[in-house]
Amino acid sequence: DWSSDVCSSDLIAEISQDINTSPPLNVRGVFFGRVNNMILVAGSLNYDIILKVKRMPREGETMTCESASSAAGGKGANQAVQAAKLGVPTFMIGAVGADNMGDYLLEEGRNYGLDVSRVKRSWESTGMGCIHALEDGRVFATINRGANYDVTTADLDASEDLFKTAKILILQNEIPHEVNIHAANLARTHGLKVLYNAAPAFPEKKE
């Protein structure tokens, strides 16, 4: 939920202090002026459905939840929005579907000051998360990758201008692994620091 600060990490807050938080001049959506004062996030955007339940349903059981709500999410977008809320110019590279959920995520991102001009529209459906939130605080989540796995290395190459002007790149594990590797290599080429959130976890690949 982007309206809260729950997904804001202390590390993002710390690195934001090292960045000149005065945004560059914005003229009709084009940024001019300072370089190396922004954060770039390559990652996921999800439309989350949150079901509050007393317990998980048993096998074969259809159970009524206590309440249901929806929220903007995705590990990548969560971090990007929190960085933007800290006053740091932040750009997002990712993908959403050409559907109402994608419209919602893009609009919500703009509302929080996140630049989503490099988020492409995909023929795949927007990524979705289904979260069972129990009364005791436990959470069980299932995600549909959807458009998040339509992000390609070519999308990163098309936004290489951002790698040339950003200071920090943030990555997660909700877009294809090879895209993360390519993003990290671009970051190294252009001298960016990389903040990698290795979640959701998967078996290590040495590359």
PDB file of N, CA, C and O in Angstrom, residues 66-91:
ATOM      1  N   GLU A  66     -13.275 -11.670   5.873  1.00  0.00           N
ATOM      2  CA  GLU A  66     -13.842 -10.623   6.718  1.00  0.00           C
ATOM      3  C   GLU A  66     -14.015  -9.326   5.941  1.00  0.00           C
ATOM      4  O   GLU A  66     -14.986  -8.593   6.115  1.00  0.00           O
ATOM      5  N   SER A  67     -13.047  -9.012   5.072  1.00  0.00           N
ATOM      6  CA  SER A  67     -13.114  -7.818   4.229  1.00  0.00           C
ATOM      7  C   SER A  67     -12.142  -7.974   3.079  1.00  0.00           C
ATOM      8  O   SER A  67     -11.224  -8.797   3.123  1.00  0.00           O
ATOM      9  N   ALA A  68     -12.346  -7.181   2.044  1.00  0.00           N
ATOM     10  CA  ALA A  68     -11.463  -7.206   0.875  1.00  0.00           C
ATOM     11  C   ALA A  68     -11.168  -5.776   0.448  1.00  0.00           C
ATOM     12  O   ALA A  68     -12.032  -4.890   0.539  1.00  0.00           O
ATOM     13  N   SER A  69      -9.948  -5.558  -0.005  1.00  0.00           N
ATOM     14  CA  SER A  69      -9.569  -4.236  -0.494  1.00  0.00           C
ATOM     15  C   SER A  69      -8.516  -4.408  -1.580  1.00  0.00           C
ATOM     16  O   SER A  69      -7.958  -5.491  -1.762  1.00  0.00           O
ATOM     17  N   SER A  70      -8.260  -3.349  -2.309  1.00  0.00           N
ATOM     18  CA  SER A  70      -7.238  -3.380  -3.346  1.00  0.00           C
ATOM     19  C   SER A  70      -6.245  -2.254  -3.095  1.00  0.00           C
ATOM     20  O   SER A  70      -6.570  -1.250  -2.449  1.00  0.00           O
ATOM     21  N   ALA A  71      -5.029  -2.441  -3.606  1.00  0.00           N
ATOM     22  CA  ALA A  71      -3.989  -1.437  -3.395  1.00  0.00           C
ATOM     23  C   ALA A  71      -2.929  -1.590  -4.479  1.00  0.00           C
ATOM     24  O   ALA A  71      -2.794  -2.642  -5.105  1.00  0.00           O
ATOM     25  N   ALA A  72      -2.186  -0.521  -4.700  1.00  0.00           N
ATOM     26  CA  ALA A  72      -1.053  -0.562  -5.620  1.00  0.00           C
ATOM     27  C   ALA A  72       0.128  -1.222  -4.924  1.00  0.00           C
ATOM     28  O   ALA A  72       0.373  -0.991  -3.746  1.00  0.00           O
ATOM     29  N   GLY A  73       0.848  -2.061  -5.654  1.00  0.00           N
ATOM     30  CA  GLY A  73       1.972  -2.763  -5.049  1.00  0.00           C
ATOM     31  C   GLY A  73       2.999  -3.186  -6.074  1.00  0.00           C
ATOM     32  O   GLY A  73       3.128  -2.598  -7.147  1.00  0.00           O
ATOM     33  N   GLY A  74       3.723  -4.249  -5.739  1.00  0.00           N
ATOM     34  CA  GLY A  74       4.867  -4.688  -6.524  1.00  0.00           C
ATOM     35  C   GLY A  74       6.135  -4.234  -5.820  1.00  0.00           C
ATOM     36  O   GLY A  74       6.244  -3.065  -5.438  1.00  0.00           O
ATOM     37  N   LYS A  75       7.102  -5.136  -5.642  1.00  0.00           N
ATOM     38  CA  LYS A  75       8.295  -4.787  -4.873  1.00  0.00           C
ATOM     39  C   LYS A  75       9.050  -3.621  -5.492  1.00  0.00           C
ATOM     40  O   LYS A  75       9.570  -2.756  -4.792  1.00  0.00           O
ATOM     41  N   GLY A  76       9.124  -3.593  -6.809  1.00  0.00           N
ATOM     42  CA  GLY A  76       9.820  -2.493  -7.455  1.00  0.00           C
ATOM     43  C   GLY A  76       9.119  -1.167  -7.251  1.00  0.00           C
ATOM     44  O   GLY A  76       9.725  -0.173  -6.841  1.00  0.00           O
ATOM     45  N   ALA A  77       7.825  -1.144  -7.529  1.00  0.00           N
ATOM     46  CA  ALA A  77       7.061   0.095  -7.393  1.00  0.00           C
ATOM     47  C   ALA A  77       6.978   0.540  -5.936  1.00  0.00           C
ATOM     48  O   ALA A  77       6.988   1.745  -5.652  1.00  0.00           O
ATOM     49  N   ASN A  78       6.915  -0.409  -5.001  1.00  0.00           N
ATOM     50  CA  ASN A  78       6.908  -0.038  -3.585  1.00  0.00           C
ATOM     51  C   ASN A  78       8.139   0.796  -3.242  1.00  0.00           C
ATOM     52  O   ASN A  78       8.053   1.855  -2.608  1.00  0.00           O
ATOM     53  N   GLN A  79       9.304   0.326  -3.662  1.00  0.00           N
ATOM     54  CA  GLN A  79      10.538   1.043  -3.363  1.00  0.00           C
ATOM     55  C   GLN A  79      10.616   2.365  -4.117  1.00  0.00           C
ATOM     56  O   GLN A  79      11.080   3.372  -3.573  1.00  0.00           O
ATOM     57  N   ALA A  80      10.164   2.361  -5.368  1.00  0.00           N
ATOM     58  CA  ALA A  80      10.218   3.582  -6.160  1.00  0.00           C
ATOM     59  C   ALA A  80       9.344   4.675  -5.550  1.00  0.00           C
ATOM     60  O   ALA A  80       9.750   5.838  -5.450  1.00  0.00           O
ATOM     61  N   VAL A  81       8.138   4.313  -5.129  1.00  0.00           N
ATOM     62  CA  VAL A  81       7.230   5.301  -4.548  1.00  0.00           C
ATOM     63  C   VAL A  81       7.791   5.837  -3.236  1.00  0.00           C
ATOM     64  O   VAL A  81       7.726   7.044  -2.967  1.00  0.00           O
ATOM     65  N   GLN A  82       8.346   4.948  -2.404  1.00  0.00           N
ATOM     66  CA  GLN A  82       8.892   5.423  -1.138  1.00  0.00           C
ATOM     67  C   GLN A  82      10.068   6.372  -1.360  1.00  0.00           C
ATOM     68  O   GLN A  82      10.228   7.359  -0.628  1.00  0.00           O
ATOM     69  N   ALA A  83      10.896   6.106  -2.359  1.00  0.00           N
ATOM     70  CA  ALA A  83      11.985   7.028  -2.679  1.00  0.00           C
ATOM     71  C   ALA A  83      11.425   8.372  -3.137  1.00  0.00           C
ATOM     72  O   ALA A  83      11.905   9.430  -2.718  1.00  0.00           O
ATOM     73  N   ALA A  84      10.392   8.342  -3.987  1.00  0.00           N
ATOM     74  CA  ALA A  84       9.781   9.588  -4.462  1.00  0.00           C
ATOM     75  C   ALA A  84       9.168  10.367  -3.308  1.00  0.00           C
ATOM     76  O   ALA A  84       9.246  11.606  -3.263  1.00  0.00           O
ATOM     77  N   LYS A  85       8.567   9.654  -2.352  1.00  0.00           N
ATOM     78  CA  LYS A  85       7.953  10.327  -1.197  1.00  0.00           C
ATOM     79  C   LYS A  85       8.997  10.988  -0.296  1.00  0.00           C
ATOM     80  O   LYS A  85       8.674  11.910   0.458  1.00  0.00           O
ATOM     81  N   LEU A  86      10.246  10.532  -0.386  1.00  0.00           N
ATOM     82  CA  LEU A  86      11.321  11.143   0.382  1.00  0.00           C
ATOM     83  C   LEU A  86      11.880  12.387  -0.307  1.00  0.00           C
ATOM     84  O   LEU A  86      12.803  13.012   0.194  1.00  0.00           O
ATOM     85  N   GLY A  87      11.314  12.725  -1.466  1.00  0.00           N
ATOM     86  CA  GLY A  87      11.709  13.946  -2.155  1.00  0.00           C
ATOM     87  C   GLY A  87      12.791  13.756  -3.189  1.00  0.00           C
ATOM     88  O   GLY A  87      13.303  14.738  -3.733  1.00  0.00           O
ATOM     89  N   VAL A  88      13.143  12.505  -3.503  1.00  0.00           N
ATOM     90  CA  VAL A  88      14.190  12.248  -4.484  1.00  0.00           C
ATOM     91  C   VAL A  88      13.557  12.025  -5.858  1.00  0.00           C
ATOM     92  O   VAL A  88      12.648  11.204  -5.986  1.00  0.00           O
ATOM     93  N   PRO A  89      14.006  12.716  -6.898  1.00  0.00           N
ATOM     94  CA  PRO A  89      13.500  12.422  -8.249  1.00  0.00           C
ATOM     95  C   PRO A  89      13.718  10.950  -8.576  1.00  0.00           C
ATOM     96  O   PRO A  89      14.846  10.456  -8.510  1.00  0.00           O
ATOM     97  N   THR A  90      12.649  10.236  -8.902  1.00  0.00           N
ATOM     98  CA  THR A  90      12.717   8.789  -9.076  1.00  0.00           C
ATOM     99  C   THR A  90      12.017   8.381 -10.363  1.00  0.00           C
ATOM    100  O   THR A  90      10.888   8.803 -10.629  1.00  0.00           O
ATOM    101  N   PHE A  91      12.690   7.559 -11.149  1.00  0.00           N
ATOM    102  CA  PHE A  91      12.157   7.043 -12.406  1.00  0.00           C
ATOM    103  C   PHE A  91      11.955   5.540 -12.292  1.00  0.00           C
ATOM    104  O   PHE A  91      12.771   4.837 -11.702  1.00  0.00           O
TER     105      PHE A  91
END
